[in-house]
Structures are given as C-alpha cells and as structure tokens.
Amino acid sequence: MENGAVYNETTEPEAKAPRRRPFGCTLRHLRGWRLPVKVVQTIFSFVAVVCEEIVDYCITCSGLYLFEFTSCSAFLLSLLILYVYCTDLYESLGEDKVQKL
C-alpha cells in the first residue's frame, strides 16, 4: 500500500480537452440565408451610423437624433447577435437562454 500500487489500477487517466477552433468561431447556428442577412444588416446599420456622423448642420435635429439612436442601437445589437451565434458563447449559455436574450 505504501508504494501506491492500489491506486494506480483504479485511477482514470486525464481526459484531453476537446480541440477548439481559433477564437471559437462556428457558423452552424446561422445557416442558409440567415448569416448573409445578419451580415448585410450589420453593414447597413454601420453605414447609417457613419452617414449620420457626416451631417454637420441641421435646422431641426430631433429626427436626426432619433435616427442616430436607432442606427447605433441596430448596429450594436446586430454585432451582439453575430457574436453570440458565431462563437462558442451559444453553447456556453445554452439554447434556452439565448432564445430569452
């Protein structure tokens, strides 16, 4: 018992960690037409943010401020959606929590 022979037979070897892709990128949750639509949505919302920032002078800016808020929110939310669905965060959170989010 002092030489450890008893424990060597019953001890399981360490399991290897599963191999992950670099940065955990996966496209299995956005298949078909959903991925291109989300990418185009992100690009359009970013272009809207840039176009809004180009405006230097306006007489009634309330509509412009609403457009700025909407386009910036759309850009950030579409980036969040792409990040969640295209990385390992989807598996980490679980499908039910992602659907609630």
mmCIF file with all atom_site columns, N, CA, C and O in Angstrom, residues 69-97:
data_model
loop_
_atom_site.group_PDB
_atom_site.id
_atom_site.type_symbol
_atom_site.label_atom_id
_atom_site.label_alt_id
_atom_site.label_comp_id
_atom_site.label_asym_id
_atom_site.label_entity_id
_atom_site.label_seq_id
_atom_site.pdbx_PDB_ins_code
_atom_site.Cartn_x
_atom_site.Cartn_y
_atom_site.Cartn_z
_atom_site.occupancy
_atom_site.B_iso_or_equiv
_atom_site.pdbx_formal_charge
_atom_site.auth_seq_id
_atom_site.auth_comp_id
_atom_site.auth_asym_id
_atom_site.auth_atom_id
_atom_site.pdbx_PDB_model_num
ATOM 1   N N  . PHE A 1 69 ? -29.802 57.362 -32.689 1.00 0.00 ? 69 PHE A N  1
ATOM 2   C CA . PHE A 1 69 ? -30.049 56.371 -31.652 1.00 0.00 ? 69 PHE A CA 1
ATOM 3   C C  . PHE A 1 69 ? -30.459 55.030 -32.259 1.00 0.00 ? 69 PHE A C  1
ATOM 4   O O  . PHE A 1 69 ? -29.963 53.969 -31.871 1.00 0.00 ? 69 PHE A O  1
ATOM 5   N N  . THR A 1 70 ? -31.347 55.071 -33.236 1.00 0.00 ? 70 THR A N  1
ATOM 6   C CA . THR A 1 70 ? -31.844 53.844 -33.856 1.00 0.00 ? 70 THR A CA 1
ATOM 7   C C  . THR A 1 70 ? -30.744 53.111 -34.617 1.00 0.00 ? 70 THR A C  1
ATOM 8   O O  . THR A 1 70 ? -30.587 51.899 -34.486 1.00 0.00 ? 70 THR A O  1
ATOM 9   N N  . SER A 1 71 ? -29.971 53.839 -35.414 1.00 0.00 ? 71 SER A N  1
ATOM 10  C CA . SER A 1 71 ? -28.939 53.187 -36.219 1.00 0.00 ? 71 SER A CA 1
ATOM 11  C C  . SER A 1 71 ? -27.802 52.655 -35.346 1.00 0.00 ? 71 SER A C  1
ATOM 12  O O  . SER A 1 71 ? -27.278 51.567 -35.592 1.00 0.00 ? 71 SER A O  1
ATOM 13  N N  . CYS A 1 72 ? -27.430 53.384 -34.318 1.00 0.00 ? 72 CYS A N  1
ATOM 14  C CA . CYS A 1 72 ? -26.374 52.913 -33.422 1.00 0.00 ? 72 CYS A CA 1
ATOM 15  C C  . CYS A 1 72 ? -26.847 51.689 -32.634 1.00 0.00 ? 72 CYS A C  1
ATOM 16  O O  . CYS A 1 72 ? -26.090 50.722 -32.462 1.00 0.00 ? 72 CYS A O  1
ATOM 17  N N  . SER A 1 73 ? -28.085 51.704 -32.167 1.00 0.00 ? 73 SER A N  1
ATOM 18  C CA . SER A 1 73 ? -28.631 50.549 -31.447 1.00 0.00 ? 73 SER A CA 1
ATOM 19  C C  . SER A 1 73 ? -28.715 49.333 -32.356 1.00 0.00 ? 73 SER A C  1
ATOM 20  O O  . SER A 1 73 ? -28.382 48.216 -31.936 1.00 0.00 ? 73 SER A O  1
ATOM 21  N N  . ALA A 1 74 ? -29.148 49.529 -33.593 1.00 0.00 ? 74 ALA A N  1
ATOM 22  C CA . ALA A 1 74 ? -29.234 48.412 -34.545 1.00 0.00 ? 74 ALA A CA 1
ATOM 23  C C  . ALA A 1 74 ? -27.854 47.835 -34.824 1.00 0.00 ? 74 ALA A C  1
ATOM 24  O O  . ALA A 1 74 ? -27.686 46.608 -34.908 1.00 0.00 ? 74 ALA A O  1
ATOM 25  N N  . PHE A 1 75 ? -26.862 48.699 -34.962 1.00 0.00 ? 75 PHE A N  1
ATOM 26  C CA . PHE A 1 75 ? -25.502 48.225 -35.216 1.00 0.00 ? 75 PHE A CA 1
ATOM 27  C C  . PHE A 1 75 ? -24.972 47.408 -34.040 1.00 0.00 ? 75 PHE A C  1
ATOM 28  O O  . PHE A 1 75 ? -24.445 46.302 -34.226 1.00 0.00 ? 75 PHE A O  1
ATOM 29  N N  . LEU A 1 76 ? -25.124 47.914 -32.838 1.00 0.00 ? 76 LEU A N  1
ATOM 30  C CA . LEU A 1 76 ? -24.603 47.202 -31.667 1.00 0.00 ? 76 LEU A CA 1
ATOM 31  C C  . LEU A 1 76 ? -25.344 45.891 -31.415 1.00 0.00 ? 76 LEU A C  1
ATOM 32  O O  . LEU A 1 76 ? -24.737 44.871 -31.079 1.00 0.00 ? 76 LEU A O  1
ATOM 33  N N  . LEU A 1 77 ? -26.661 45.893 -31.590 1.00 0.00 ? 77 LEU A N  1
ATOM 34  C CA . LEU A 1 77 ? -27.426 44.660 -31.385 1.00 0.00 ? 77 LEU A CA 1
ATOM 35  C C  . LEU A 1 77 ? -27.135 43.613 -32.453 1.00 0.00 ? 77 LEU A C  1
ATOM 36  O O  . LEU A 1 77 ? -27.075 42.412 -32.162 1.00 0.00 ? 77 LEU A O  1
ATOM 37  N N  . SER A 1 78 ? -26.941 44.050 -33.702 1.00 0.00 ? 78 SER A N  1
ATOM 38  C CA . SER A 1 78 ? -26.619 43.072 -34.746 1.00 0.00 ? 78 SER A CA 1
ATOM 39  C C  . SER A 1 78 ? -25.216 42.510 -34.546 1.00 0.00 ? 78 SER A C  1
ATOM 40  O O  . SER A 1 78 ? -24.980 41.335 -34.826 1.00 0.00 ? 78 SER A O  1
ATOM 41  N N  . LEU A 1 79 ? -24.281 43.324 -34.037 1.00 0.00 ? 79 LEU A N  1
ATOM 42  C CA . LEU A 1 79 ? -22.964 42.785 -33.688 1.00 0.00 ? 79 LEU A CA 1
ATOM 43  C C  . LEU A 1 79 ? -23.071 41.768 -32.560 1.00 0.00 ? 79 LEU A C  1
ATOM 44  O O  . LEU A 1 79 ? -22.396 40.727 -32.581 1.00 0.00 ? 79 LEU A O  1
ATOM 45  N N  . LEU A 1 80 ? -23.907 42.062 -31.571 1.00 0.00 ? 80 LEU A N  1
ATOM 46  C CA . LEU A 1 80 ? -24.107 41.128 -30.468 1.00 0.00 ? 80 LEU A CA 1
ATOM 47  C C  . LEU A 1 80 ? -24.694 39.814 -30.964 1.00 0.00 ? 80 LEU A C  1
ATOM 48  O O  . LEU A 1 80 ? -24.251 38.725 -30.566 1.00 0.00 ? 80 LEU A O  1
ATOM 49  N N  . ILE A 1 81 ? -25.669 39.888 -31.842 1.00 0.00 ? 81 ILE A N  1
ATOM 50  C CA . ILE A 1 81 ? -26.285 38.671 -32.384 1.00 0.00 ? 81 ILE A CA 1
ATOM 51  C C  . ILE A 1 81 ? -25.262 37.848 -33.153 1.00 0.00 ? 81 ILE A C  1
ATOM 52  O O  . ILE A 1 81 ? -25.177 36.628 -33.001 1.00 0.00 ? 81 ILE A O  1
ATOM 53  N N  . LEU A 1 82 ? -24.459 38.508 -33.992 1.00 0.00 ? 82 LEU A N  1
ATOM 54  C CA . LEU A 1 82 ? -23.436 37.783 -34.734 1.00 0.00 ? 82 LEU A CA 1
ATOM 55  C C  . LEU A 1 82 ? -22.417 37.153 -33.787 1.00 0.00 ? 82 LEU A C  1
ATOM 56  O O  . LEU A 1 82 ? -21.980 36.022 -34.000 1.00 0.00 ? 82 LEU A O  1
ATOM 57  N N  . TYR A 1 83 ? -22.042 37.874 -32.753 1.00 0.00 ? 83 TYR A N  1
ATOM 58  C CA . TYR A 1 83 ? -21.066 37.335 -31.802 1.00 0.00 ? 83 TYR A CA 1
ATOM 59  C C  . TYR A 1 83 ? -21.615 36.113 -31.073 1.00 0.00 ? 83 TYR A C  1
ATOM 60  O O  . TYR A 1 83 ? -20.920 35.103 -30.927 1.00 0.00 ? 83 TYR A O  1
ATOM 61  N N  . VAL A 1 84 ? -22.840 36.193 -30.626 1.00 0.00 ? 84 VAL A N  1
ATOM 62  C CA . VAL A 1 84 ? -23.420 35.069 -29.875 1.00 0.00 ? 84 VAL A CA 1
ATOM 63  C C  . VAL A 1 84 ? -23.600 33.852 -30.764 1.00 0.00 ? 84 VAL A C  1
ATOM 64  O O  . VAL A 1 84 ? -23.240 32.735 -30.388 1.00 0.00 ? 84 VAL A O  1
ATOM 65  N N  . TYR A 1 85 ? -24.140 34.032 -31.961 1.00 0.00 ? 85 TYR A N  1
ATOM 66  C CA . TYR A 1 85 ? -24.442 32.895 -32.822 1.00 0.00 ? 85 TYR A CA 1
ATOM 67  C C  . TYR A 1 85 ? -23.219 32.334 -33.539 1.00 0.00 ? 85 TYR A C  1
ATOM 68  O O  . TYR A 1 85 ? -23.240 31.191 -33.980 1.00 0.00 ? 85 TYR A O  1
ATOM 69  N N  . CYS A 1 86 ? -22.149 33.111 -33.682 1.00 0.00 ? 86 CYS A N  1
ATOM 70  C CA . CYS A 1 86 ? -20.992 32.652 -34.447 1.00 0.00 ? 86 CYS A CA 1
ATOM 71  C C  . CYS A 1 86 ? -19.793 32.292 -33.580 1.00 0.00 ? 86 CYS A C  1
ATOM 72  O O  . CYS A 1 86 ? -18.710 32.062 -34.099 1.00 0.00 ? 86 CYS A O  1
ATOM 73  N N  . THR A 1 87 ? -19.951 32.244 -32.275 1.00 0.00 ? 87 THR A N  1
ATOM 74  C CA . THR A 1 87 ? -18.869 31.820 -31.386 1.00 0.00 ? 87 THR A CA 1
ATOM 75  C C  . THR A 1 87 ? -19.380 30.717 -30.473 1.00 0.00 ? 87 THR A C  1
ATOM 76  O O  . THR A 1 87 ? -20.538 30.312 -30.540 1.00 0.00 ? 87 THR A O  1
ATOM 77  N N  . ASP A 1 88 ? -18.496 30.271 -29.591 1.00 0.00 ? 88 ASP A N  1
ATOM 78  C CA . ASP A 1 88 ? -18.870 29.215 -28.644 1.00 0.00 ? 88 ASP A CA 1
ATOM 79  C C  . ASP A 1 88 ? -19.743 29.720 -27.509 1.00 0.00 ? 88 ASP A C  1
ATOM 80  O O  . ASP A 1 88 ? -20.134 28.948 -26.643 1.00 0.00 ? 88 ASP A O  1
ATOM 81  N N  . LEU A 1 89 ? -20.033 30.996 -27.486 1.00 0.00 ? 89 LEU A N  1
ATOM 82  C CA . LEU A 1 89 ? -20.890 31.552 -26.445 1.00 0.00 ? 89 LEU A CA 1
ATOM 83  C C  . LEU A 1 89 ? -22.291 30.951 -26.496 1.00 0.00 ? 89 LEU A C  1
ATOM 84  O O  . LEU A 1 89 ? -22.950 30.809 -25.466 1.00 0.00 ? 89 LEU A O  1
ATOM 85  N N  . TYR A 1 90 ? -22.742 30.559 -27.684 1.00 0.00 ? 90 TYR A N  1
ATOM 86  C CA . TYR A 1 90 ? -24.057 29.934 -27.844 1.00 0.00 ? 90 TYR A CA 1
ATOM 87  C C  . TYR A 1 90 ? -24.142 28.654 -27.021 1.00 0.00 ? 90 TYR A C  1
ATOM 88  O O  . TYR A 1 90 ? -25.117 28.435 -26.311 1.00 0.00 ? 90 TYR A O  1
ATOM 89  N N  . GLU A 1 91 ? -23.111 27.801 -27.116 1.00 0.00 ? 91 GLU A N  1
ATOM 90  C CA . GLU A 1 91 ? -23.118 26.567 -26.337 1.00 0.00 ? 91 GLU A CA 1
ATOM 91  C C  . GLU A 1 91 ? -22.912 26.844 -24.852 1.00 0.00 ? 91 GLU A C  1
ATOM 92  O O  . GLU A 1 91 ? -23.424 26.130 -24.006 1.00 0.00 ? 91 GLU A O  1
ATOM 93  N N  . SER A 1 92 ? -22.113 27.879 -24.533 1.00 0.00 ? 92 SER A N  1
ATOM 94  C CA . SER A 1 92 ? -21.854 28.190 -23.131 1.00 0.00 ? 92 SER A CA 1
ATOM 95  C C  . SER A 1 92 ? -23.119 28.651 -22.409 1.00 0.00 ? 92 SER A C  1
ATOM 96  O O  . SER A 1 92 ? -23.372 28.253 -21.275 1.00 0.00 ? 92 SER A O  1
ATOM 97  N N  . LEU A 1 93 ? -23.903 29.476 -23.075 1.00 0.00 ? 93 LEU A N  1
ATOM 98  C CA . LEU A 1 93 ? -25.141 29.978 -22.454 1.00 0.00 ? 93 LEU A CA 1
ATOM 99  C C  . LEU A 1 93 ? -26.250 28.948 -22.485 1.00 0.00 ? 93 LEU A C  1
ATOM 100 O O  . LEU A 1 93 ? -27.033 28.848 -21.548 1.00 0.00 ? 93 LEU A O  1
ATOM 101 N N  . GLY A 1 94 ? -26.346 28.220 -23.560 1.00 0.00 ? 94 GLY A N  1
ATOM 102 C CA . GLY A 1 94 ? -27.441 27.278 -23.745 1.00 0.00 ? 94 GLY A CA 1
ATOM 103 C C  . GLY A 1 94 ? -28.512 27.879 -24.629 1.00 0.00 ? 94 GLY A C  1
ATOM 104 O O  . GLY A 1 94 ? -28.711 29.099 -24.655 1.00 0.00 ? 94 GLY A O  1
ATOM 105 N N  . GLU A 1 95 ? -29.189 27.027 -25.370 1.00 0.00 ? 95 GLU A N  1
ATOM 106 C CA . GLU A 1 95 ? -30.168 27.491 -26.353 1.00 0.00 ? 95 GLU A CA 1
ATOM 107 C C  . GLU A 1 95 ? -31.331 28.230 -25.700 1.00 0.00 ? 95 GLU A C  1
ATOM 108 O O  . GLU A 1 95 ? -31.823 29.223 -26.224 1.00 0.00 ? 95 GLU A O  1
ATOM 109 N N  . ASP A 1 96 ? -31.802 27.772 -24.543 1.00 0.00 ? 96 ASP A N  1
ATOM 110 C CA . ASP A 1 96 ? -32.934 28.409 -23.903 1.00 0.00 ? 96 ASP A CA 1
ATOM 111 C C  . ASP A 1 96 ? -32.595 29.837 -23.441 1.00 0.00 ? 96 ASP A C  1
ATOM 112 O O  . ASP A 1 96 ? -33.400 30.747 -23.599 1.00 0.00 ? 96 ASP A O  1
ATOM 113 N N  . LYS A 1 97 ? -31.393 30.051 -22.939 1.00 0.00 ? 97 LYS A N  1
ATOM 114 C CA . LYS A 1 97 ? -31.008 31.390 -22.505 1.00 0.00 ? 97 LYS A CA 1
ATOM 115 C C  . LYS A 1 97 ? -30.777 32.318 -23.691 1.00 0.00 ? 97 LYS A C  1
ATOM 116 O O  . LYS A 1 97 ? -31.064 33.506 -23.621 1.00 0.00 ? 97 LYS A O  1
#
